[in-house]
CSV table of C-alpha atoms in Angstrom, one decimal:
chain,number,residue,atom,x,y,z
M,99,MET,CA,170.8,127.3,130.1
M,100,ILE,CA,171.6,126.8,126.3
M,101,ASP,CA,174.6,125.0,124.9
M,102,LEU,CA,176.8,128.2,124.5
M,103,SER,CA,179.3,129.9,126.8
M,104,PHE,CA,178.2,133.4,128.0
M,105,TYR,CA,180.7,135.6,129.7
M,106,GLY,CA,182.7,132.6,131.0
M,107,PHE,CA,179.7,130.9,132.7
M,108,SER,CA,179.7,127.1,132.3
M,109,TYR,CA,176.5,125.4,130.9
M,110,SER,CA,174.1,124.1,133.4
M,111,ASP,CA,171.0,121.9,132.6
M,112,LYS,CA,167.7,122.2,134.3
M,113,ASN,CA,168.4,119.4,136.8
M,114,GLU,CA,171.5,121.2,138.1
M,115,TRP,CA,169.6,124.4,138.6
M,116,ILE,CA,166.7,122.6,140.6
M,117,ALA,CA,169.2,120.7,142.7
M,118,LYS,CA,171.0,123.9,143.6
M,119,ALA,CA,167.7,125.8,144.3
M,120,LEU,CA,166.4,123.0,146.6
M,121,LYS,CA,169.6,123.1,148.5
M,122,GLU,CA,169.6,126.8,149.0
M,123,THR,CA,165.8,127.2,149.8
M,124,GLY,CA,165.4,124.1,151.9
M,125,LEU,CA,162.4,123.0,149.9
M,126,LYS,CA,161.8,119.3,149.6
M,127,SER,CA,160.8,118.8,145.9
M,128,GLU,CA,160.5,120.4,142.5
M,129,ASN,CA,156.9,120.7,143.0
M,130,ASP,CA,157.5,123.2,145.8
M,131,PHE,CA,158.4,125.7,143.0
M,132,PHE,CA,155.2,125.6,141.3
M,133,THR,CA,152.8,128.6,141.9
M,134,PHE,CA,149.2,128.2,141.6
M,135,ASP,CA,147.0,130.8,139.9
M,136,LYS,CA,143.7,130.4,141.9
M,137,ILE,CA,141.7,132.6,139.5
M,138,GLU,CA,142.9,131.0,136.3
M,139,GLY,CA,143.2,127.5,137.8
M,140,ILE,CA,146.8,126.9,136.4
M,141,SER,CA,149.9,125.7,138.3
M,142,VAL,CA,153.0,127.5,136.8
M,143,PRO,CA,156.6,126.1,137.2
M,144,SER,CA,159.2,128.7,138.1
M,145,LEU,CA,161.7,127.7,135.4
M,146,PHE,CA,161.7,127.0,131.7
M,147,THR,CA,164.8,126.1,129.6
M,148,LEU,CA,165.5,125.5,125.9
M,149,ALA,CA,166.6,121.9,125.9
M,150,GLU,CA,163.7,120.6,127.9
M,151,ASP,CA,160.8,122.9,126.6
M,152,ALA,CA,161.7,123.9,123.1
M,153,GLU,CA,160.8,120.6,121.3
M,154,LYS,CA,157.7,120.1,123.5
M,155,TYR,CA,156.1,123.5,122.6
M,156,ARG,CA,157.4,123.9,119.0
M,157,PHE,CA,153.9,122.8,117.8
M,158,TRP,CA,152.6,126.4,118.7
M,159,GLU,CA,155.2,128.2,116.5
M,160,SER,CA,153.7,126.6,113.4
M,161,LEU,CA,150.0,127.6,114.1
M,162,PRO,CA,148.1,130.3,112.1
M,163,LYS,CA,148.8,134.1,112.6
M,164,ASN,CA,147.4,137.1,111.0
M,165,ILE,CA,148.8,138.2,107.6
M,166,ASN,CA,148.6,141.9,108.0
M,167,ASP,CA,151.8,143.9,108.3
M,168,ALA,CA,150.3,146.4,110.9
M,169,TRP,CA,147.1,146.5,113.0
M,170,GLU,CA,144.4,149.1,112.2
M,171,ASN,CA,144.0,151.9,114.8
M,172,VAL,CA,140.4,152.8,115.5
M,173,SER,CA,138.8,155.6,117.5
M,174,SER,CA,135.2,156.1,118.3
M,175,PHE,CA,132.3,158.5,117.3
M,176,ASP,CA,129.0,158.9,118.9
M,177,LEU,CA,126.4,159.7,116.3
M,178,ASP,CA,123.7,160.6,118.9
M,179,GLN,CA,126.0,163.0,120.9
M,180,GLU,CA,128.7,164.4,118.7
M,181,ASN,CA,128.4,166.7,115.7
M,182,ASN,CA,130.1,167.0,112.4
M,183,ASP,CA,132.8,169.2,113.7
M,184,ASP,CA,133.8,166.5,116.2
M,185,LEU,CA,133.8,164.1,113.5
M,186,LEU,CA,136.2,166.0,111.4
M,187,GLN,CA,138.5,166.5,114.5
M,188,THR,CA,138.3,162.8,115.2
M,189,LEU,CA,139.4,161.9,111.6
M,190,ALA,CA,142.3,164.1,112.0
M,191,LEU,CA,143.7,162.0,114.7
M,192,GLY,CA,145.7,159.6,112.4
M,193,ILE,CA,143.4,156.8,112.7
M,194,ASP,CA,142.4,154.0,110.4
M,195,GLY,CA,138.8,153.5,111.3
M,196,LEU,CA,135.9,154.5,113.5
M,197,VAL,CA,133.6,152.7,116.0
M,198,LEU,CA,130.2,154.3,115.3
M,199,GLN,CA,127.9,154.3,118.3
M,200,TRP,CA,124.4,155.0,117.2
M,201,SER,CA,120.7,154.4,118.3
M,202,GLY,CA,119.6,154.5,114.7
M,203,GLU,CA,117.9,158.0,115.2
M,204,GLY,CA,118.6,161.1,113.1
M,205,ASP,CA,120.0,161.6,109.7
M,206,ILE,CA,123.2,159.5,109.4
M,207,LYS,CA,124.0,161.1,106.0
M,208,GLN,CA,124.2,164.6,107.6
M,209,LYS,CA,126.1,163.3,110.7
M,210,LEU,CA,128.7,161.6,108.5
M,211,TYR,CA,129.0,164.5,106.0
M,212,GLY,CA,132.7,164.7,104.8
M,213,LEU,CA,133.5,161.0,105.5
M,214,SER,CA,135.0,159.0,102.8
M,215,PRO,CA,134.3,155.3,103.7
M,216,GLU,CA,136.8,153.9,101.2
M,217,TYR,CA,139.7,155.4,103.2
M,218,LEU,CA,138.8,154.1,106.7
M,219,SER,CA,137.0,151.1,108.3
M,220,LEU,CA,133.6,151.6,110.0
M,221,TRP,CA,132.6,149.4,112.9
M,222,LEU,CA,128.9,149.8,113.9
M,223,ALA,CA,128.2,149.5,117.6
M,224,PRO,CA,124.4,149.8,118.0
M,225,LYS,CA,122.5,151.1,121.0
M,226,GLY,CA,119.2,149.4,121.6
M,227,ASN,CA,117.7,147.3,118.6
M,228,GLY,CA,120.7,146.0,116.8
M,229,ILE,CA,119.0,144.8,113.8
M,230,ALA,CA,117.1,148.1,113.3
M,231,VAL,CA,120.3,150.1,113.6
M,232,LEU,CA,122.0,147.8,111.1
M,233,LYS,CA,119.3,148.3,108.6
M,234,SER,CA,119.4,152.1,108.9
M,235,PHE,CA,123.3,152.1,108.6
M,236,LEU,CA,122.9,149.8,105.5
M,237,ASP,CA,120.4,152.2,104.0
M,238,TRP,CA,123.2,154.8,104.0
M,239,ALA,CA,125.8,152.3,102.9
M,240,ASN,CA,123.5,151.6,99.9
M,241,ASP,CA,124.3,155.0,98.6
M,242,GLN,CA,128.0,154.0,98.3
M,243,ALA,CA,129.6,151.3,96.3
M,244,LYS,CA,129.5,148.1,98.3
M,245,GLY,CA,133.1,147.3,97.8
M,246,LYS,CA,134.0,150.7,99.5
M,247,ILE,CA,132.3,149.9,102.8
M,248,LYS,CA,134.9,148.3,105.2
M,249,GLY,CA,134.5,147.3,108.8
M,250,GLY,CA,131.9,145.3,110.6
M,251,PHE,CA,128.9,145.1,113.0
M,252,LEU,CA,130.1,144.9,116.5
M,253,TRP,CA,126.9,143.5,118.0
M,254,ASP,CA,126.5,139.9,119.4
M,255,PRO,CA,122.9,139.3,120.5
M,256,ILE,CA,124.0,137.3,123.4
M,257,SER,CA,125.5,140.3,125.1
M,258,GLN,CA,122.0,141.6,125.4
M,259,VAL,CA,120.7,138.3,126.5
M,260,LEU,CA,123.3,138.2,129.4
M,261,ASP,CA,122.6,141.8,130.3
M,262,ASP,CA,118.8,141.3,130.5
M,263,GLY,CA,119.0,137.7,131.9
M,264,LEU,CA,116.2,136.8,129.6
M,265,GLU,CA,116.2,134.2,126.9
M,266,ASN,CA,115.7,135.8,123.4
M,267,GLN,CA,113.3,133.5,121.5
M,268,SER,CA,114.4,135.0,118.1
M,269,LEU,CA,118.3,134.6,118.9
M,270,LYS,CA,118.8,132.2,116.0
M,271,GLU,CA,116.7,134.3,113.6
M,272,GLN,CA,118.8,137.4,114.5
M,273,ILE,CA,122.0,135.7,113.4
M,274,GLU,CA,120.4,134.6,110.2
M,275,LYS,CA,119.1,138.0,109.7
M,276,ILE,CA,122.4,139.7,110.2
M,277,HIS,CA,124.2,137.3,107.8
M,278,GLN,CA,121.5,137.9,105.1
M,279,LEU,CA,121.9,141.7,105.4
M,280,THR,CA,125.6,142.0,105.3
M,281,LYS,CA,126.8,139.0,103.2
M,282,GLU,CA,126.8,141.1,99.9
M,283,TYR,CA,129.3,143.6,101.3
M,284,PRO,CA,132.6,142.0,100.7
M,285,HIS,CA,134.7,144.0,103.2
M,286,PHE,CA,132.0,144.6,105.9
M,287,ARG,CA,131.6,141.8,108.4
M,288,GLY,CA,128.2,141.2,110.0
M,289,ILE,CA,128.6,138.2,112.4
M,290,CYS,CA,130.4,139.1,115.7
M,291,VAL,CA,131.3,136.7,118.4
M,292,ASP,CA,132.0,139.0,121.5
M,293,MET,CA,134.4,137.5,123.8
M,294,GLY,CA,134.9,140.7,125.6
M,295,THR,CA,131.5,140.5,127.3
M,296,TYR,CA,132.8,137.6,129.5
M,297,LEU,CA,135.9,139.5,130.5
M,298,ASP,CA,134.1,142.7,131.3
M,299,SER,CA,131.8,140.5,133.6
M,300,GLY,CA,134.8,139.1,135.4
M,301,ALA,CA,135.6,135.9,133.7
M,302,ASN,CA,139.0,134.2,133.5
M,303,THR,CA,140.8,133.2,130.4
M,304,VAL,CA,139.5,129.7,130.1
M,305,GLN,CA,135.9,130.8,130.6
M,306,GLN,CA,136.3,133.7,128.0
M,307,LEU,CA,137.6,131.2,125.4
M,308,THR,CA,135.3,128.3,126.2
M,309,TYR,CA,132.0,130.2,126.2
M,310,SER,CA,133.0,132.2,123.0
M,311,MET,CA,133.8,129.0,121.1
M,312,LEU,CA,130.6,127.3,122.4
M,313,ARG,CA,128.7,130.2,121.1
M,314,LEU,CA,130.6,130.2,117.8
M,315,SER,CA,129.8,126.5,117.3
M,316,GLU,CA,126.0,127.3,117.8
M,317,VAL,CA,126.1,130.1,115.2
M,318,LEU,CA,127.9,128.0,112.6
M,319,LYS,CA,125.6,125.0,113.4
M,320,GLU,CA,122.4,127.1,112.8
M,321,LEU,CA,123.7,128.7,109.6
M,322,SER,CA,124.9,125.3,108.4
M,323,CYS,CA,121.6,123.7,109.0
M,324,LYS,CA,120.0,126.5,106.9
M,325,GLY,CA,122.2,125.5,104.0
M,326,ARG,CA,124.2,128.7,104.0
M,327,ASP,CA,127.5,128.9,102.2
M,328,MET,CA,130.0,128.3,104.9
M,329,LYS,CA,132.9,130.0,103.1
M,330,GLY,CA,130.8,133.2,103.1
M,331,VAL,CA,129.8,132.7,106.7
M,332,PHE,CA,133.5,132.6,107.7
M,333,GLU,CA,134.4,135.6,105.6
M,334,ASN,CA,131.5,137.5,107.4
M,335,LEU,CA,132.8,136.7,110.9
M,336,THR,CA,134.7,139.0,113.3
M,337,VAL,CA,135.8,138.0,116.8
M,338,LYS,CA,135.8,140.8,119.4
M,339,VAL,CA,138.3,140.2,122.3
M,340,GLY,CA,138.6,142.4,125.4
M,341,LEU,CA,142.1,142.7,126.8
M,342,GLY,CA,143.0,143.2,130.5
M,343,GLY,CA,144.8,141.7,133.3
M,344,ASP,CA,147.9,139.3,133.0
M,345,TYR,CA,150.3,140.4,130.2
M,346,PHE,CA,151.3,136.8,128.9
M,347,LEU,CA,147.7,135.4,129.5
M,348,ASN,CA,146.3,137.8,127.3
M,349,ILE,CA,148.8,137.3,124.5
M,350,ALA,CA,148.1,133.5,124.9
M,351,LYS,CA,144.3,134.2,124.7
M,352,LEU,CA,144.7,136.1,121.5
M,353,LYS,CA,146.8,133.5,119.8
M,354,LEU,CA,144.6,130.7,121.0
M,355,THR,CA,141.5,132.5,119.8
M,356,ARG,CA,142.9,132.3,116.2
M,357,ILE,CA,143.7,128.6,116.7
M,358,LEU,CA,140.4,127.6,118.4
M,359,VAL,CA,138.3,129.4,115.7
M,360,ASP,CA,140.3,127.5,113.1
M,361,GLN,CA,139.5,124.1,114.9
M,362,VAL,CA,135.8,124.9,115.4
M,363,ALA,CA,135.4,126.0,111.8
M,364,GLY,CA,137.0,122.8,110.6
M,365,LEU,CA,134.0,120.9,112.0
M,366,PHE,CA,131.8,122.6,109.6
M,367,ASP,CA,134.0,123.2,106.3
M,368,ASN,CA,137.5,122.0,105.4
M,369,GLY,CA,137.7,125.2,103.2
M,370,TYR,CA,138.0,127.7,106.0
M,371,ASP,CA,141.0,130.1,105.5
M,372,GLU,CA,142.3,130.8,108.9
M,373,MET,CA,144.3,133.8,107.6
M,374,LYS,CA,141.1,135.7,106.8
M,375,LEU,CA,139.8,135.8,110.3
M,376,ILE,CA,139.5,139.3,111.7
M,377,ILE,CA,140.2,139.9,115.5
M,378,PHE,CA,139.0,143.1,116.9
M,379,SER,CA,140.8,143.8,120.1
M,380,TYR,CA,139.8,146.6,122.6
M,381,THR,CA,141.0,147.6,126.0
M,382,SER,CA,138.5,146.2,128.5
M,383,LEU,CA,136.2,147.9,131.0
M,384,TRP,CA,136.8,145.3,133.7
M,385,THR,CA,140.4,146.3,134.5
M,386,LYS,CA,139.8,150.1,134.5
M,387,SER,CA,139.4,152.2,137.6
M,388,HIS,CA,136.4,154.5,137.8
M,389,LYS,CA,138.4,157.0,140.0
M,390,ASP,CA,141.9,157.1,138.2
M,391,LYS,CA,141.9,158.1,134.7
M,392,TYR,CA,145.8,158.5,134.6
M,393,GLY,CA,146.3,155.0,135.9
M,394,ASN,CA,143.9,153.7,133.2
M,395,LEU,CA,146.1,155.4,130.5
M,396,VAL,CA,148.9,153.2,131.6
M,397,ARG,CA,146.6,150.2,131.8
M,398,SER,CA,145.5,150.9,128.2
M,399,THR,CA,149.1,151.2,127.0
M,400,VAL,CA,149.9,147.7,128.4
M,401,GLU,CA,146.7,146.3,126.9
M,402,SER,CA,147.5,147.7,123.6
M,403,LEU,CA,151.0,145.9,123.7
M,404,MET,CA,149.0,142.7,124.5
M,405,ALA,CA,146.9,143.2,121.4
M,406,VAL,CA,149.9,143.8,119.2
M,407,ASN,CA,151.9,140.9,120.4
M,408,GLY,CA,148.9,138.7,120.1
M,409,ASN,CA,148.5,139.5,116.5
M,410,SER,CA,145.4,141.4,116.5
M,411,ASP,CA,143.9,142.9,113.3
M,412,ILE,CA,142.2,145.9,114.8
M,413,LEU,CA,143.0,147.8,118.0
M,414,PHE,CA,140.4,150.0,119.7
M,415,VAL,CA,141.8,151.9,122.8
M,416,SER,CA,138.6,152.6,124.9
M,417,LYS,CA,138.1,155.7,127.0
M,418,ASN,CA,140.3,156.1,130.0
M,419,ASP,CA,138.1,158.5,132.0
M,420,LEU,CA,135.0,156.4,132.9
M,421,SER,CA,133.2,159.5,134.3
M,422,GLN,CA,132.7,160.6,130.7
M,423,ALA,CA,129.5,159.4,129.0
M,424,PHE,CA,131.4,159.6,125.8
M,425,PRO,CA,135.1,160.7,125.2
M,426,ASP,CA,135.7,164.2,123.9
M,427,VAL,CA,138.2,164.8,121.2
M,428,SER,CA,141.1,165.4,123.6
M,429,SER,CA,140.4,162.0,125.3
M,430,LYS,CA,140.2,160.3,122.0
M,431,GLN,CA,143.6,161.8,120.9
M,432,GLN,CA,145.2,160.3,124.0
M,433,ALA,CA,143.7,156.9,123.2
M,434,ALA,CA,144.6,157.0,119.6
M,435,ASN,CA,148.2,158.1,120.2
M,436,ILE,CA,148.8,155.0,122.3
M,437,SER,CA,148.2,152.9,119.1
M,438,ASN,CA,150.1,155.4,116.9
M,439,LEU,CA,153.2,155.6,119.1
M,440,LEU,CA,153.5,151.7,119.2
M,441,LYS,CA,153.1,151.7,115.4
M,442,LEU,CA,155.0,154.8,114.2
M,443,GLU,CA,157.5,155.4,116.9
M,444,SER,CA,158.3,152.0,118.5
M,445,HIS,CA,158.0,150.2,115.0
M,446,ILE,CA,156.5,147.1,116.6
M,447,SER,CA,154.5,146.6,113.3
M,448,PHE,CA,157.7,145.8,111.6
M,449,ARG,CA,158.2,142.6,113.9
M,450,LYS,CA,156.3,139.7,112.4
M,451,ASP,CA,155.9,137.9,115.8
M,452,SER,CA,157.8,139.4,118.7
M,453,SER,CA,156.5,136.9,121.3
M,454,SER,CA,157.6,133.9,119.3
M,455,GLY,CA,159.9,131.6,121.2
M,456,ALA,CA,158.8,132.6,124.7
M,457,PHE,CA,158.7,129.3,126.6
M,458,TYR,CA,156.4,130.7,129.4
M,459,LEU,CA,153.9,131.8,126.7
M,460,ASN,CA,154.0,128.5,124.9
M,461,PHE,CA,153.5,126.8,128.3
M,462,LEU,CA,150.4,128.8,128.9
M,463,MET,CA,148.9,128.2,125.5
M,464,ASP,CA,149.5,124.4,126.0
M,465,ARG,CA,147.8,124.4,129.3
M,466,ILE,CA,144.9,126.7,128.4
M,467,PHE,CA,144.2,124.8,125.2
M,468,ASP,CA,143.9,121.5,127.0
M,469,MET,CA,141.6,123.2,129.7
M,470,VAL,CA,139.3,124.8,127.0
M,471,ARG,CA,139.1,121.7,125.0
M,472,ASP,CA,138.0,119.6,128.0
M,473,LYS,CA,135.6,122.2,129.1
M,474,LEU,CA,134.1,122.4,125.6
M,475,ILE,CA,133.5,118.6,125.6
M,476,GLU,CA,131.9,118.8,129.1
M,477,LEU,CA,129.5,121.8,128.1
M,478,GLU,CA,128.6,120.4,124.7
M,479,GLY,CA,127.5,117.3,126.6
M,480,LYS,CA,125.3,119.4,128.7
M,481,GLY,CA,123.5,121.0,125.6
M,482,GLY,CA,125.8,123.8,124.6
M,483,TRP,CA,125.7,127.7,125.3
M,484,LEU,CA,122.0,128.2,125.5
M,485,ALA,CA,121.6,125.2,127.9
M,486,CYS,CA,124.4,126.7,130.1
M,487,PHE,CA,122.6,130.0,130.0
M,488,LYS,CA,119.1,128.8,130.9
M,489,SER,CA,120.5,126.6,133.8
M,490,GLY,CA,122.5,129.6,135.1
M,491,LEU,CA,125.6,127.5,135.1
M,492,MET,CA,127.7,129.9,133.1
M,493,GLN,CA,126.6,133.0,135.2
M,494,LYS,CA,127.2,131.2,138.4
M,495,GLU,CA,130.7,130.1,137.3
M,496,ILE,CA,131.8,133.6,136.1
M,497,LYS,CA,130.4,135.3,139.1
M,498,LEU,CA,132.4,133.1,141.3
M,499,THR,CA,135.6,134.0,139.3
M,500,ARG,CA,134.6,137.6,139.6
M,501,ASN,CA,134.2,137.4,143.2
M,502,LEU,CA,137.6,135.7,143.7
M,503,GLN,CA,139.2,138.7,141.8
M,504,VAL,CA,137.5,141.2,144.1
M,505,GLU,CA,138.5,139.3,147.2
M,506,ALA,CA,142.0,139.3,145.7
M,507,LEU,CA,141.9,143.1,145.8
M,508,LYS,CA,140.5,143.1,149.3
M,509,SER,CA,143.3,141.0,150.7
M,510,LYS,CA,145.9,142.8,148.5
M,511,SER,CA,147.1,139.5,147.0
M,512,GLN,CA,146.4,141.4,143.7
M,513,LEU,CA,147.3,145.1,143.6
M,514,MET,CA,145.7,147.8,141.6
M,515,VAL,CA,147.1,151.3,141.7
M,516,GLY,CA,144.7,153.8,142.7
M,517,VAL,CA,142.2,151.1,144.0
M,518,ASN,CA,143.8,149.2,146.7
M,519,ALA,CA,147.3,150.7,146.5
M,520,TYR,CA,148.3,154.2,146.5
M,521,GLU,CA,144.6,155.2,146.4
M,522,ASP,CA,143.4,158.7,146.8
M,523,GLN,CA,141.4,158.7,150.1
M,524,SER,CA,139.3,161.7,149.1
M,525,LEU,CA,137.9,159.7,146.4
M,526,ASN,CA,137.2,156.5,148.4
M,527,VAL,CA,133.4,156.5,147.6
M,528,VAL,CA,131.1,154.4,145.4
M,529,SER,CA,130.9,156.2,142.1
M,530,ASP,CA,127.4,157.6,141.2
M,531,ASN,CA,128.2,157.0,137.5
M,532,TRP,CA,127.5,153.2,138.0
M,533,GLU,CA,124.1,152.0,138.8
M,534,GLN,CA,124.2,149.8,141.9
M,535,ARG,CA,121.7,147.4,140.8
M,536,GLY,CA,121.8,143.8,141.7
M,537,GLU,CA,121.9,141.0,139.1
M,538,ALA,CA,119.2,138.3,138.9
M,539,GLU,CA,120.3,134.7,138.7
M,540,LEU,CA,120.6,134.6,134.9
M,541,GLN,CA,122.1,138.1,134.5
M,542,LEU,CA,125.7,138.9,133.7
M,543,ARG,CA,126.7,142.6,133.5
M,544,SER,CA,129.8,144.4,132.5
M,545,ILE,CA,131.3,146.5,135.3
M,546,PRO,CA,134.8,147.8,136.3
M,547,LYS,CA,136.1,145.5,139.2
M,548,SER,CA,137.2,148.8,141.0
M,549,VAL,CA,133.4,149.5,141.4
M,550,LEU,CA,132.8,146.1,142.8
M,551,PHE,CA,135.7,146.7,145.2
M,552,ASP,CA,134.4,150.0,146.4
M,553,GLN,CA,130.9,148.6,146.8
M,554,LEU,CA,132.4,145.7,149.0
M,555,ASN,CA,134.3,148.3,151.2
M,556,PHE,CA,131.3,150.5,151.4
M,557,ASN,CA,129.0,147.7,152.5
M,558,LEU,CA,131.6,146.7,155.1
M,559,LYS,CA,131.5,150.0,156.7
């Protein structure tokens, strides 16, 4: 399908291929070759060729990418549950950083004894009161040189708002407080926009991007109105992205995240440097099975490839055994090895953009970009993120998409090994490790879709 001769085959253009396909299949028109993704709301053609598509989608090849030669591989450490020996064993896994899960209780100096913050990034994931945990962490960080503390604060207040289903009157003040607390640390980013909270609740790609950019717009608007230096705000920003589901859709989502943040930021400051955006990617909860840790290992590997090919800056491979409250060192080693093998054995980090030139990927980016743009305009007209939350519009829309995915598992139009295909019948029960509590109208909670599928089957019995 390009103007070269391969193995003696003559050149054929797209129209010839379509004509032959119509004749052999008995279909009436080219439109019959399109497949419709009901969950994503996208019609996908069955054929892409260089001559017809290269010029059309070349625009996407020139858009911003990350500048790092390789991504950072981060593991986790629970400051409330693990001890100093666990820390030293975790640090020996060949990692570049840690996600520190902490309630703010206990002596952090003792818990992190032996850790040199200048050699790895620290990503604080608070339990409970985020601001209080951040203050306690920064009290410890103040004993170090500010330039040595690297990483960021992985807490977006809206995640708690969605989980509780209650409007937080101090939402704007929290963002301002976080920025003020962290802006003096040049390599520690305080403002986090969490896209993953939508994926882990069952949202599709357009919903994840739309509601995240809507939220980012409100954060920037609030800080801009307070007269904050927007260059400093942008340099204090991390976007946290959950990965899971369709391979190419997730790569498109990551690339579009960088592009859309660039465009939203441009509304507030022309001096925004898109190359400085940090994308923190993690393997999602939504796509994991609560019964099949070995299947989850495969899913995490594929999701890691999505992160790498989508030009993520940070990769956190989450636990594969969902029965564990927190992963032991052996589980963390399995997770860390996924990223290390991709980087050190497969040498993917030497490829600047291995997905460049994929017509299908460029097609997805083009379609999703248009859908997100139109939806952003519509929702801004309805009052923005907070208005969508208060009215329940966002929650209702995402729950509908979530239900479509669970129904797809039920009908087997979507297969999930260990859940609705090749499942272990002896484990066909609803897991006690997940609370079977209903959601109020304004609540949106993170949960594996395998649990929802099991609950559906259990309720039908």
